[in-house]
Coordinates of C-alpha atoms and ligand atoms in Angstrom, one line a residue:
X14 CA 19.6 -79.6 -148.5
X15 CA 16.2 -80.7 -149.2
X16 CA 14.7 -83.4 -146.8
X17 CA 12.3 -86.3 -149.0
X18 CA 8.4 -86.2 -148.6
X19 CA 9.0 -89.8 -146.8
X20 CA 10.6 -88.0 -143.6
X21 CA 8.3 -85.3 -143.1
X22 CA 7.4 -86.9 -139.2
X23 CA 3.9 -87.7 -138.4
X24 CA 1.3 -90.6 -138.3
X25 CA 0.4 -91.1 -141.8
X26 CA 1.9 -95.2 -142.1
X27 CA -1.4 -96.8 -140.9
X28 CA -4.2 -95.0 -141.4
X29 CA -6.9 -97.0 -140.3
X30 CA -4.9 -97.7 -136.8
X31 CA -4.7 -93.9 -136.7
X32 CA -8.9 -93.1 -137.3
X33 CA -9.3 -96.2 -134.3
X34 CA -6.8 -93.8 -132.5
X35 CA -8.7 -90.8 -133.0
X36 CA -12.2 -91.8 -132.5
X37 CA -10.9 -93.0 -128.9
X38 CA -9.4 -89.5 -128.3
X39 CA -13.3 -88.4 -129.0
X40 CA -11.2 -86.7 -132.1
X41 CA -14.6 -85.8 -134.3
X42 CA -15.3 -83.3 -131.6
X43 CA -11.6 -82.4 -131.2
X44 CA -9.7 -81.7 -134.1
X45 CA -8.7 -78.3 -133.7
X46 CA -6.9 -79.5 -130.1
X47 CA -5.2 -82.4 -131.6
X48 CA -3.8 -80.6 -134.8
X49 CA -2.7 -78.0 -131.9
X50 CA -1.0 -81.3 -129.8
X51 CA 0.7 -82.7 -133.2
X52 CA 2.2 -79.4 -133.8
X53 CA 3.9 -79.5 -130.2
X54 CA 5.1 -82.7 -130.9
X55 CA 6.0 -82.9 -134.5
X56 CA 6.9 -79.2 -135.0
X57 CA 5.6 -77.2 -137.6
X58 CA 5.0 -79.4 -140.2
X59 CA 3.7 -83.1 -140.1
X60 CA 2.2 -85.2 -142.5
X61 CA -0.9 -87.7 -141.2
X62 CA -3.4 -90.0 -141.9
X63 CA -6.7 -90.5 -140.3
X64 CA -8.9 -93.2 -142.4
X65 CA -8.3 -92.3 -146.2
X66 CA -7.7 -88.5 -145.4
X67 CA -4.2 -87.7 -146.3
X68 CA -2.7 -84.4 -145.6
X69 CA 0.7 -82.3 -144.8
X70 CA -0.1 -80.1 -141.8
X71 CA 1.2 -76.9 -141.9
X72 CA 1.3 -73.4 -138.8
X73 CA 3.7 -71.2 -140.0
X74 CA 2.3 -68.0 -141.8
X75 CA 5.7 -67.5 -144.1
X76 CA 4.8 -71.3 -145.2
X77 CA 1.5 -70.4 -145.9
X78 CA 2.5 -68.0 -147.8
X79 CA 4.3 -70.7 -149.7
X80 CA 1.1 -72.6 -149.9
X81 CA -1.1 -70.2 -151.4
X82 CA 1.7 -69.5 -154.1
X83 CA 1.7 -72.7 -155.4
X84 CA -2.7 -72.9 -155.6
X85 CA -2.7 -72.5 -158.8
X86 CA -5.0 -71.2 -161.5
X87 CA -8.1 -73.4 -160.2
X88 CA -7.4 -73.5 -156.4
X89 CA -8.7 -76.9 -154.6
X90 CA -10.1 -77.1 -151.6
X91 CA -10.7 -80.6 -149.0
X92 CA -13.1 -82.5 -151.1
X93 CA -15.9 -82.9 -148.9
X94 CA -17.4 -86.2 -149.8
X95 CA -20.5 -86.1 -148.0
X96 CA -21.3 -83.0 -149.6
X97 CA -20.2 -83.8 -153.6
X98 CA -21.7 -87.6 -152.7
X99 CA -25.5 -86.0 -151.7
X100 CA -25.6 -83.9 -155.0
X101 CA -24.7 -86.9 -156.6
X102 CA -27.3 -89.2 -155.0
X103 CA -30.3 -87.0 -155.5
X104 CA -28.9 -85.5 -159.1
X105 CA -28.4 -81.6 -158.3
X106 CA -26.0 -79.3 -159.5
X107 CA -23.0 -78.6 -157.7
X108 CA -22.1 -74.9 -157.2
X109 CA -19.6 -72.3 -156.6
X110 CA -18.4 -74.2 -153.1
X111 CA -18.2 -77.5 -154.8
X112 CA -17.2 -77.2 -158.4
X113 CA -13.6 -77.6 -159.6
X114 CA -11.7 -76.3 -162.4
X115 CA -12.7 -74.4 -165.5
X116 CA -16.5 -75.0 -164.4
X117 CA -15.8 -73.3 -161.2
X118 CA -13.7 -70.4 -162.5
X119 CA -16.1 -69.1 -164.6
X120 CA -19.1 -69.0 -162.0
X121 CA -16.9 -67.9 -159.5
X122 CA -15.9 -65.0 -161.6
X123 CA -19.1 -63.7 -162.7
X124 CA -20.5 -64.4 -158.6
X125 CA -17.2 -62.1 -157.5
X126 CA -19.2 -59.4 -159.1
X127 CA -23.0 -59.5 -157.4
X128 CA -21.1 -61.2 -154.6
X129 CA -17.9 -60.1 -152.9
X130 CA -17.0 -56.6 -154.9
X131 CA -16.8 -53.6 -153.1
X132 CA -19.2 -51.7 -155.2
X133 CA -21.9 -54.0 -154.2
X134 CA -21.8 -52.8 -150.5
X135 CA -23.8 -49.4 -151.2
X136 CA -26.5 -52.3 -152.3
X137 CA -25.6 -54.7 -149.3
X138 CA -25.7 -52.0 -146.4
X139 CA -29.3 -50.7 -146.1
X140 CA -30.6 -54.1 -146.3
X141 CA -28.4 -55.3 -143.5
X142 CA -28.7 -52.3 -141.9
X143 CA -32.5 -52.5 -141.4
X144 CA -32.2 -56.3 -140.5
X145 CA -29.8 -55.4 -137.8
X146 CA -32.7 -52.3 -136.8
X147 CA -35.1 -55.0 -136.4
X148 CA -32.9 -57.0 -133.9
X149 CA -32.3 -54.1 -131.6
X150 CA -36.3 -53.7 -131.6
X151 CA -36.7 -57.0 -131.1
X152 CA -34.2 -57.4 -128.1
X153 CA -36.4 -54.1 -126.3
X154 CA -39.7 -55.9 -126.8
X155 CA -38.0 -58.8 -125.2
X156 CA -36.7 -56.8 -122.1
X157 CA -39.6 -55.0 -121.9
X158 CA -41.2 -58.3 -121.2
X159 CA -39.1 -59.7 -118.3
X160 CA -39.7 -56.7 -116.4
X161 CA -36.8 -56.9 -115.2
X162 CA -35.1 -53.8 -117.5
X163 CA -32.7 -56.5 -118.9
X164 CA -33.1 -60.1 -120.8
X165 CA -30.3 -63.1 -119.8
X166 CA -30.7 -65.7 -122.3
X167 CA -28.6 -67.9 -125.0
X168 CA -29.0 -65.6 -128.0
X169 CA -27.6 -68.5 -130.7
X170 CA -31.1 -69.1 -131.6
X171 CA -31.7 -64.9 -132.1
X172 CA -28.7 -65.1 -134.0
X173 CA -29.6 -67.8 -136.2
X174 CA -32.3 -66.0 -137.2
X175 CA -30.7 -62.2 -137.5
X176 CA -27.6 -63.9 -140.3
X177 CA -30.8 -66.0 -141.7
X178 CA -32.6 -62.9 -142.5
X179 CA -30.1 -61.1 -143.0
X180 CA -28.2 -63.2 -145.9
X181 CA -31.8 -63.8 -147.3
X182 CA -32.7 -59.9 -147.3
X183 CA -29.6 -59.2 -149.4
X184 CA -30.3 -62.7 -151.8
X185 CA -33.5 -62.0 -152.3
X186 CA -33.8 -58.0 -151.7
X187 CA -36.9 -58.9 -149.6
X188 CA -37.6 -59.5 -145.8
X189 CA -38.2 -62.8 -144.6
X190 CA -39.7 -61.1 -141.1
X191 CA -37.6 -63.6 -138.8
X192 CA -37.1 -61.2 -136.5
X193 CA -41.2 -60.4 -135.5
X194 CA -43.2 -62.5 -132.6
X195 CA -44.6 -64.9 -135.2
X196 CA -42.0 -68.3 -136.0
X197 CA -42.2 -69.2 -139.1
X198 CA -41.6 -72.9 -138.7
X199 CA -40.1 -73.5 -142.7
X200 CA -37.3 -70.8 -141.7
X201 CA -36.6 -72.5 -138.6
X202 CA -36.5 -76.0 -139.9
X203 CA -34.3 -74.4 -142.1
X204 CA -31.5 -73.4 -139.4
X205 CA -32.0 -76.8 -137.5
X206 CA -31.1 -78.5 -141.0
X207 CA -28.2 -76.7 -141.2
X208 CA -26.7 -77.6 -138.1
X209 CA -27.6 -81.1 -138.7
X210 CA -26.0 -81.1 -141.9
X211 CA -22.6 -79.7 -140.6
X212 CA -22.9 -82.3 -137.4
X213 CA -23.3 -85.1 -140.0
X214 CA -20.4 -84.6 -142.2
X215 CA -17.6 -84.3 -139.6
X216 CA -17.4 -88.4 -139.6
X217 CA -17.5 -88.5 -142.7
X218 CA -14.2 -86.6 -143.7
X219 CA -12.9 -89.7 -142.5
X220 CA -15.5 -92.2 -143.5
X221 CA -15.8 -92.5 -147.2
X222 CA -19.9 -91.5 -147.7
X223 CA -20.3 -94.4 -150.2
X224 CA -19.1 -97.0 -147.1
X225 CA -21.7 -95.3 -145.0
X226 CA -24.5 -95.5 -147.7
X227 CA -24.2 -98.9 -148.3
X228 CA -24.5 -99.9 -144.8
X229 CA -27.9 -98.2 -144.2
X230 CA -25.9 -95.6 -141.6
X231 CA -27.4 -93.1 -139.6
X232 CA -24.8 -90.4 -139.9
X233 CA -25.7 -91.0 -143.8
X234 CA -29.5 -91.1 -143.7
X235 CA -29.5 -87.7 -141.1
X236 CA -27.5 -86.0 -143.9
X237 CA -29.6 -86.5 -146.5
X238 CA -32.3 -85.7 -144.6
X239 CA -30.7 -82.3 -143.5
X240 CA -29.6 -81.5 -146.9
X241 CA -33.4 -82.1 -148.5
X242 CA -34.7 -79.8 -145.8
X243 CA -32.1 -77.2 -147.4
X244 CA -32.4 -77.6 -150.8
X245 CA -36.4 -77.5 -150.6
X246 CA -36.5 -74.2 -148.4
X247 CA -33.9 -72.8 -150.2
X248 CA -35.8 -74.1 -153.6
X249 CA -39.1 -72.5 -152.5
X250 CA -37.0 -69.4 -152.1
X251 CA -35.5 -68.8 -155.2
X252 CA -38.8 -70.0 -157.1
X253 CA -41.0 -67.3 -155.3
X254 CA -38.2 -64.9 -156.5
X255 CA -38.5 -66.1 -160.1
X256 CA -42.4 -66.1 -160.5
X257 CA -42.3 -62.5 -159.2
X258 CA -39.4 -61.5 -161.7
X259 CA -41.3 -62.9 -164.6
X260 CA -44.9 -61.4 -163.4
X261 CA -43.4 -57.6 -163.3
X262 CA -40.6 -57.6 -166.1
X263 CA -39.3 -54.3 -166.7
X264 CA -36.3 -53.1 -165.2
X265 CA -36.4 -52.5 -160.9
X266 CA -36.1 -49.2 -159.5
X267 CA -34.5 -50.1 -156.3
X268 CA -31.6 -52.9 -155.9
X269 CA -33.5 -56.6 -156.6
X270 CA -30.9 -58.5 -154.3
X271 CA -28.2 -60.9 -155.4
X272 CA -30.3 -63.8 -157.1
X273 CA -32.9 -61.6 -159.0
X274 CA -29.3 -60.1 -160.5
X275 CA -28.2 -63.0 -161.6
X276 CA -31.4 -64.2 -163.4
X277 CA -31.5 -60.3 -165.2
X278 CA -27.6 -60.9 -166.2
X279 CA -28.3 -64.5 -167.7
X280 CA -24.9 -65.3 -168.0
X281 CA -25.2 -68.6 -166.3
X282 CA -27.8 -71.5 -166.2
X283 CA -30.7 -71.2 -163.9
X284 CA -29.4 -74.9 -162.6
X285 CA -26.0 -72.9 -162.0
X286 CA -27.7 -69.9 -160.7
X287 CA -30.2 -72.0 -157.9
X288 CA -27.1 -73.9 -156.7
X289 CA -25.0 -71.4 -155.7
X290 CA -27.6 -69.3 -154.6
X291 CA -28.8 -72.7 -152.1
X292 CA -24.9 -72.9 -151.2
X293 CA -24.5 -68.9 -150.0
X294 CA -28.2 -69.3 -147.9
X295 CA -27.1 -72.2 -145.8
X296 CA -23.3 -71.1 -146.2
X297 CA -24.8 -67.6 -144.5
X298 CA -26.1 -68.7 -141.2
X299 CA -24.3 -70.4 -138.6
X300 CA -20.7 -68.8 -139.6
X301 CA -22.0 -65.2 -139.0
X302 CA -24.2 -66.1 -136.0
X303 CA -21.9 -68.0 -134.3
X304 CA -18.6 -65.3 -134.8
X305 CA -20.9 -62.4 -133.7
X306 CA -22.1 -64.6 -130.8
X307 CA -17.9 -65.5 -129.7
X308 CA -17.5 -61.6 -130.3
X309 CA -20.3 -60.5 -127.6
X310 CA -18.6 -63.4 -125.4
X311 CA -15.5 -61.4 -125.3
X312 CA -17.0 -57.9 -125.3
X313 CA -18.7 -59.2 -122.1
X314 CA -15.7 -60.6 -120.6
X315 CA -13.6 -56.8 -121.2
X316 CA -16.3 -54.4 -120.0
X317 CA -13.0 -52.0 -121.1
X318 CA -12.7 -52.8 -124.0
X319 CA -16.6 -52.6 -124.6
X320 CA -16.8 -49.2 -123.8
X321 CA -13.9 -48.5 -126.3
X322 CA -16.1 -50.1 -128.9
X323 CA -18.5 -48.3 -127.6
X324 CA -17.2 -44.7 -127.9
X325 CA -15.6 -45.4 -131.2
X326 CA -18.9 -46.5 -132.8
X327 CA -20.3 -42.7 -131.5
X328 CA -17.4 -40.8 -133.0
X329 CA -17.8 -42.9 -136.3
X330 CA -21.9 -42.5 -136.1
X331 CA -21.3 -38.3 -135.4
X332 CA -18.5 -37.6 -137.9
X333 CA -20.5 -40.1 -140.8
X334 CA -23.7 -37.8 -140.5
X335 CA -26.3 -40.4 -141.7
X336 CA -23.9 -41.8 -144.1
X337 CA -23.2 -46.2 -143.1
X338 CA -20.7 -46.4 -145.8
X339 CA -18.9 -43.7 -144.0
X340 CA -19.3 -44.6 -140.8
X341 CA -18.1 -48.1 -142.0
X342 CA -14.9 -47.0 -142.6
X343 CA -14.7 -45.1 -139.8
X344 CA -15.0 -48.5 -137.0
X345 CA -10.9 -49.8 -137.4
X346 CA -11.2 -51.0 -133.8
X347 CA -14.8 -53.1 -134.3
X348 CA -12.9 -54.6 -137.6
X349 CA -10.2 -55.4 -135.1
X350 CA -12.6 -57.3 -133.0
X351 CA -13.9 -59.4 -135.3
X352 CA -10.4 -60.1 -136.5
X353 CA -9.3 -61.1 -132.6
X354 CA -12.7 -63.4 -133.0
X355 CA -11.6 -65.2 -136.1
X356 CA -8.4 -65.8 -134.8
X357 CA -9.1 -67.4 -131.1
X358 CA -13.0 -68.5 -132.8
X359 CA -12.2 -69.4 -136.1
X360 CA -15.1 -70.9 -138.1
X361 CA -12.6 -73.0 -140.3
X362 CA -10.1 -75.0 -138.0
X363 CA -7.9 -75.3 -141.6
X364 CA -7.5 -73.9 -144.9
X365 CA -6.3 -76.2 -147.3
X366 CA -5.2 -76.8 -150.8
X367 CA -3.9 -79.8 -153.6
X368 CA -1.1 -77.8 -154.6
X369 CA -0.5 -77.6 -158.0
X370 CA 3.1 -77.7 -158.3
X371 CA 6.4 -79.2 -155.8
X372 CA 7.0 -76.5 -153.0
X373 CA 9.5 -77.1 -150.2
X374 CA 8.4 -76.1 -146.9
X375 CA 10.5 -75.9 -143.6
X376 CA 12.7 -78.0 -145.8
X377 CA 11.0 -80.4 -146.9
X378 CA 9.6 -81.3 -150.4
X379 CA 5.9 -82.0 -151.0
X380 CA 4.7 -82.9 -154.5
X381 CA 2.6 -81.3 -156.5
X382 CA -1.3 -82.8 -156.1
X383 CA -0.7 -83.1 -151.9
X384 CA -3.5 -81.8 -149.8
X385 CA -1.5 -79.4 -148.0
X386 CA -3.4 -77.9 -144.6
X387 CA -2.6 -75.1 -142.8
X388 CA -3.6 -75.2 -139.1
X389 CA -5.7 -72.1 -138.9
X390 CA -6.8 -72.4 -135.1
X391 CA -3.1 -73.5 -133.9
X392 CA -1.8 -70.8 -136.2
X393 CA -4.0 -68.0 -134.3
X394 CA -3.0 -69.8 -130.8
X395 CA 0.6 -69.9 -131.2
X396 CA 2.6 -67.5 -129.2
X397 CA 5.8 -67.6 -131.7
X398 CA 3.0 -65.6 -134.4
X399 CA 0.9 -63.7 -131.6
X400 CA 2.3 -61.7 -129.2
X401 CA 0.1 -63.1 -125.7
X402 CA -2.0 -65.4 -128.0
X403 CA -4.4 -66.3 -125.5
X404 CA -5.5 -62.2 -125.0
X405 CA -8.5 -60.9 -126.6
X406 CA -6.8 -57.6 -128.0
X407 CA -8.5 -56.0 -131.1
X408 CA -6.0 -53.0 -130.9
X409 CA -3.2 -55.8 -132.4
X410 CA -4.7 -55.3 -135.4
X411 CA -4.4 -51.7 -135.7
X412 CA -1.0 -52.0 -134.6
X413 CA 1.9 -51.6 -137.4
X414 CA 3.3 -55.1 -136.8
X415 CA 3.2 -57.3 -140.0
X416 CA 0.3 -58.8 -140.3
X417 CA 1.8 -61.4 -143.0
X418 CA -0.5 -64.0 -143.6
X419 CA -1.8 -64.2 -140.3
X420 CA -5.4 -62.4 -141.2
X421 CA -6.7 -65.5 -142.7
X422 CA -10.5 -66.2 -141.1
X423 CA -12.0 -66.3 -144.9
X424 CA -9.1 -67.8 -146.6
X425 CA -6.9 -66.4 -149.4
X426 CA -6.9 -65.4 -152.4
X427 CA -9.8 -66.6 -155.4
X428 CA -11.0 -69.3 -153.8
X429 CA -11.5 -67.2 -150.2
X430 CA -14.6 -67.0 -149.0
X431 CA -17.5 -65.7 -151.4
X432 CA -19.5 -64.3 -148.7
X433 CA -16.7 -62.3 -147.0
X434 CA -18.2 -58.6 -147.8
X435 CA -21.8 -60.3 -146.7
X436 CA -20.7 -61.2 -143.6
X437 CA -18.2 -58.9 -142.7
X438 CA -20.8 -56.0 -143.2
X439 CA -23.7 -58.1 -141.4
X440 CA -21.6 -58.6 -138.5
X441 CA -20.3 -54.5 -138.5
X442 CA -23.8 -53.2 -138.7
X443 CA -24.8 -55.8 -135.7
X444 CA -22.2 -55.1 -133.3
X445 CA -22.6 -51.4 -134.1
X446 CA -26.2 -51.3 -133.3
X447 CA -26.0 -53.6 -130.2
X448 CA -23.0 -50.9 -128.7
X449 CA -25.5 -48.4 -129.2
X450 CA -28.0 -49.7 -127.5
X451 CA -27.1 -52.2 -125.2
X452 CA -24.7 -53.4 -122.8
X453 CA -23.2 -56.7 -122.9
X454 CA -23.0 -59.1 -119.7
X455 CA -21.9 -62.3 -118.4
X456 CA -23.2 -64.2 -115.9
X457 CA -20.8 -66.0 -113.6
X458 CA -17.4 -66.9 -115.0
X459 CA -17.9 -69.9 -117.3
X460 CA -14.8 -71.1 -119.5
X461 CA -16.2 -72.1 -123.3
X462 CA -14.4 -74.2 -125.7
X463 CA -14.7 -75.1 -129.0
X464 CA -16.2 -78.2 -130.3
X465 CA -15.3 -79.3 -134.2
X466 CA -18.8 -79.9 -136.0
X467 CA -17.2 -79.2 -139.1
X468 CA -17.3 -75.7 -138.0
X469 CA -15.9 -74.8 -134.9
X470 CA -18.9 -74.2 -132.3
X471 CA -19.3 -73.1 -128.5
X472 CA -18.7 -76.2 -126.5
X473 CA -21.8 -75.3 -124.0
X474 CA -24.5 -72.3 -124.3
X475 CA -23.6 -69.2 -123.9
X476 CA -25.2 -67.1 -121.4
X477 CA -25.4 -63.3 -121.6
X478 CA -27.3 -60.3 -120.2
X479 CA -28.4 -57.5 -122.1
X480 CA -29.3 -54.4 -120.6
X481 CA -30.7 -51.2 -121.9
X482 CA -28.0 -47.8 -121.9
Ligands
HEM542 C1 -15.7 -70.5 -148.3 C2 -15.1 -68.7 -143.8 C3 -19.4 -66.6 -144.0 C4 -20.2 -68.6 -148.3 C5 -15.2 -70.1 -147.1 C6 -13.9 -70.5 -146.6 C7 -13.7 -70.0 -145.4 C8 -14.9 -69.3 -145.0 C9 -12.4 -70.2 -144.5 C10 -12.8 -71.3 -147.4 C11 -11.9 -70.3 -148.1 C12 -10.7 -70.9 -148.7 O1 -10.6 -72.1 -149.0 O2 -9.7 -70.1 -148.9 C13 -16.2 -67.9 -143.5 C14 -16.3 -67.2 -142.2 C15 -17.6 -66.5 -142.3 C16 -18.2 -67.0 -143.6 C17 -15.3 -67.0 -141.2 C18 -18.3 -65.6 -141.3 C19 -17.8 -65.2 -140.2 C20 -20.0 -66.9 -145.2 C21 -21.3 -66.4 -145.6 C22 -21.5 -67.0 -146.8 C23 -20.4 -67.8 -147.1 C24 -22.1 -65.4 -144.9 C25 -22.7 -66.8 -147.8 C26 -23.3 -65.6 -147.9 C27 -19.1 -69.3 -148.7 C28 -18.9 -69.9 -149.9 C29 -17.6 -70.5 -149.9 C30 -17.0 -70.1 -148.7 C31 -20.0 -70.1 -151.0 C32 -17.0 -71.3 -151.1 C33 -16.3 -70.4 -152.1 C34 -15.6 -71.1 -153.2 O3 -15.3 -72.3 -153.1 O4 -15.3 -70.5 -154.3 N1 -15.8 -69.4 -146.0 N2 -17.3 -67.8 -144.2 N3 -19.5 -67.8 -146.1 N4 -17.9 -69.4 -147.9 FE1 -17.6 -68.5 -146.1
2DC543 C1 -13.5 -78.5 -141.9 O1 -10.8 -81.0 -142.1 C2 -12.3 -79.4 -141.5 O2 -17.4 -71.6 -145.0 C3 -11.8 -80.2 -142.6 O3 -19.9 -71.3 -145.6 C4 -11.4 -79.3 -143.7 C5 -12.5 -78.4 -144.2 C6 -12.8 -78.3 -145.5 C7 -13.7 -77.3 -146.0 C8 -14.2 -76.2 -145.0 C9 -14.4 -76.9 -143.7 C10 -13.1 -77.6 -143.1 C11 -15.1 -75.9 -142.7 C12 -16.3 -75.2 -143.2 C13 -16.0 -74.5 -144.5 C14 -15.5 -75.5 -145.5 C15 -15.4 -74.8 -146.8 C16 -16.7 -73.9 -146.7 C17 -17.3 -74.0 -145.3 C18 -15.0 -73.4 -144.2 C19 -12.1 -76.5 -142.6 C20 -18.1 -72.8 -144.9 C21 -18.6 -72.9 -143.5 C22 -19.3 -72.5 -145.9 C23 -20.3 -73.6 -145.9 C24 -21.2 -73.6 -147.1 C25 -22.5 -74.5 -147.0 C26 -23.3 -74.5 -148.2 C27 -22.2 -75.9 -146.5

């Protein structure tokens, strides 16, 4: 028998009681923790509201797997307000990450191919590969200069910089030169607006934007702000790009990057072309920097397990002769790594979808047009889907134990995450060159959390040592 919508358990009766509730429980900063607490006490499936967002909570990988059947032909993400409501304010496009429906389906489709296909790596690799060069050079300078023969420090800020330069190298097929002494102060008010930006929407998932305009709000006014600062760093970008593609017309010899592709191709607007383009710069720097910065966390904290990494990025370098793509393919336990990140550090604490038609999950029905989320942080915590949960093991993952919709750290299907090959070979290339050069340290033993700033962040600095091999 099938159980109504109506008795799915939860708090979703009184919303506005329920946001008072949650600001009190500091819930902006603690999302992922609560969704984890509502699952112990509801089960596996609750419905809620906090303010006006409305959703069916979800853990269960087989029910996600119901989930993602029933996306549809133009999955839907959360709408983020604060983001849709800026684009609206100051009149901009929106792009791949914001769009909806037929609009976004055929951007999407031609992006897929500069993007995320496989063929597009050969292109990607060198770029990132020099980038990540560059960082190991810069990391010697830097130890060379405590004189101490190694260099303890919070790398977030180095890191911020390496994904920055390295997103932008493959965007623009040019260097930004992040990574030398000099700091360019545009780039880095750049990375500070992004973080503002993420910071400032987190109340406003539960705030509706337009409330917050109207009342002159800080939270409102800091967003804008940090959005500007995008859009006109990004904009100077992507015009530079185009001045230089009209000045030397003709067609390139080596690869032109992602955006100079997309102008040659001219199968979508320029308007099209710059928003997307904006949306994969600032979508490119704190996710990547912030999962390779969790990853040398752990690698610090299982000096083991390190110098496993460690000899299997020598075999892979030895056996691949000069050859990245090769040696790529050759790294199953690194992969592994990053996979064990994603799921104890994920950068998304949910995935989420309106579904497009009924589905009945853990026997209950949910109608068709529900934001359904699944609990991506409880999901990778929960010791009924993970053997040990709470151990860093990257071996699970080479392990032939079904791995059934639990691999979810860029989301499913079409709508998963357009920078996935980006990132996934920006972060390879990094932590290959840093296990060939360094080792990774920890101070004393410091526990860090997560914090929910949309993303999920380190809830303090993280300290580490790195010393030359
Ligand atoms: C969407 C995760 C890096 C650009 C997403 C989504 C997730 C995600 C979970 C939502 C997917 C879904 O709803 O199924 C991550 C993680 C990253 C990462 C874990 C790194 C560790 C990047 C990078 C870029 C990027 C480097 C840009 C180069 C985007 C864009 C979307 C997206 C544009 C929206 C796609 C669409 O709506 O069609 N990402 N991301 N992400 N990400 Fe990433
Ligand atoms: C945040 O409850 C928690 O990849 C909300 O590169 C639900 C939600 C909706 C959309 C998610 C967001 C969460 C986390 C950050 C994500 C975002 C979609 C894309 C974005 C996952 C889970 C991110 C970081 C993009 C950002 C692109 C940039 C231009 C803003």
């Amino acid at each position: 028998i099938v159980r109504p919508f109506n008795e799915i358990p939860g708090l979703w009766k009184n919303g506005w009681a329920n946001l008072y509730n949650f600001w009190k429980l500091d819930g902006f900063r603690n999302l992922h923790r609560l969704m984890l607490q509502n699952f112990n006490t509801f089960g596996p499936i609750y419905r809620e509201k906090i303010g006006h967002y409305e959703s069916v909570n979800i853990i269960n990988p087989e029910d996600a797997a119901i989930l993602f059947k029933a996306e549809g032909h133009y999955p839907k993400r959360l709408k983020v307000e604060a983001w849709t409501s800026y684009r609206d304010y100051r009149n901009r496009k929106y792009g791949v990450l914001l769009k909806n429906g037929e609009d976004w389906r055929s951007n999407r489709v031609i992006l897929n191919k500069e993007v995320i296909s496989l063929k597009m790596l050969e292109n990607f690799v060198p770029l990132l590969d020099e980038v990540g060069q560059d960082f190991v050079a810069r990391v010697h300078k830097k130890i060379k200069r405590t004189g101490q023969n190694k260099w303890t420090t919070d790398l977030s800020q180095e890191l911020f910089k390496y994904a920055l330069e390295s997103v932008s190298s493959v965007l623009y097929g040019e260097r930004l030169g992040l990574l030398l002494d000099y700091i360019d102060p545009e780039a880095q008010h750049f990375i500070d607006c992004i973080t503002l930006m993420f910071k400032t929407t987190s109340p406003m998932l539960y705030i509706p934007p337009a409330l917050l305009k109207q009342t002159g709000s800080k939270v409102w006014r800091d967003h804008v702000e940090a959005w500007d600062g995008i859009f006109n760093h990004a904009d100077r970008c992507i015009q530079n790009i185009y001045r230089k593609l009209r000045h030397d017309a003709g067609t390139p010899k080596k690869y032109p990057g992602v955006l100079a592709s997309l102008l040659m191709l001219d199968k979508l607007s320029i308007e099209d072309i710059k928003a997307s383009v904006t949306e994969l710069m600032a979508g490119g720097v704190d996710t990547t920097s912030i999962t390779l910065l969790w990853t040398l966390y752990e690698l610090a904290r299982h000096p083991n397990l390190q110098e496993e990494l460690r000899a299997e990025v020598a075999a892979a370098r030895a056996e691949s002769q000069g050859d990245l793509l090769e040696m790529l393919k050759r790294i199953p336990l690194v992969k592994g790594a990053l996979k064990e990140t994603l799921r104890l550090h994920p950068v998304a604490v949910s995935l989420q979808r309106y579904i497009a038609e009924d589905i009945i999950i853990q026997k209950y029905h949910i109608p068709a047009g529900t934001l359904v989320q699944l609990g991506l942080y409880a999901m990778g915590r929960d010791p009924k889907v993970f053997f040990r949960p709470e151990q860093y093991q990257p071996s699970r993952w080479l392990r032939t134990e079904t791995h059934y919709f639990r691999s979810l750290g860029f989301g499913f299907g079409p709508r998963q995450c357009l920078g996935r090959r980006i990132a996934e070979a920006e972060m390879q290339l990094f932590l290959i060159h840093i296990l060939e050069n360094f080792r990774v340290e920890k101070q004393r033993h410091v526990e860090v959390q997560s914090t929910f700033e949309l993303i999920l962040l380190p809830d303090k600095p993280i300290i580490l040592t790195l010393k030359p091999l």
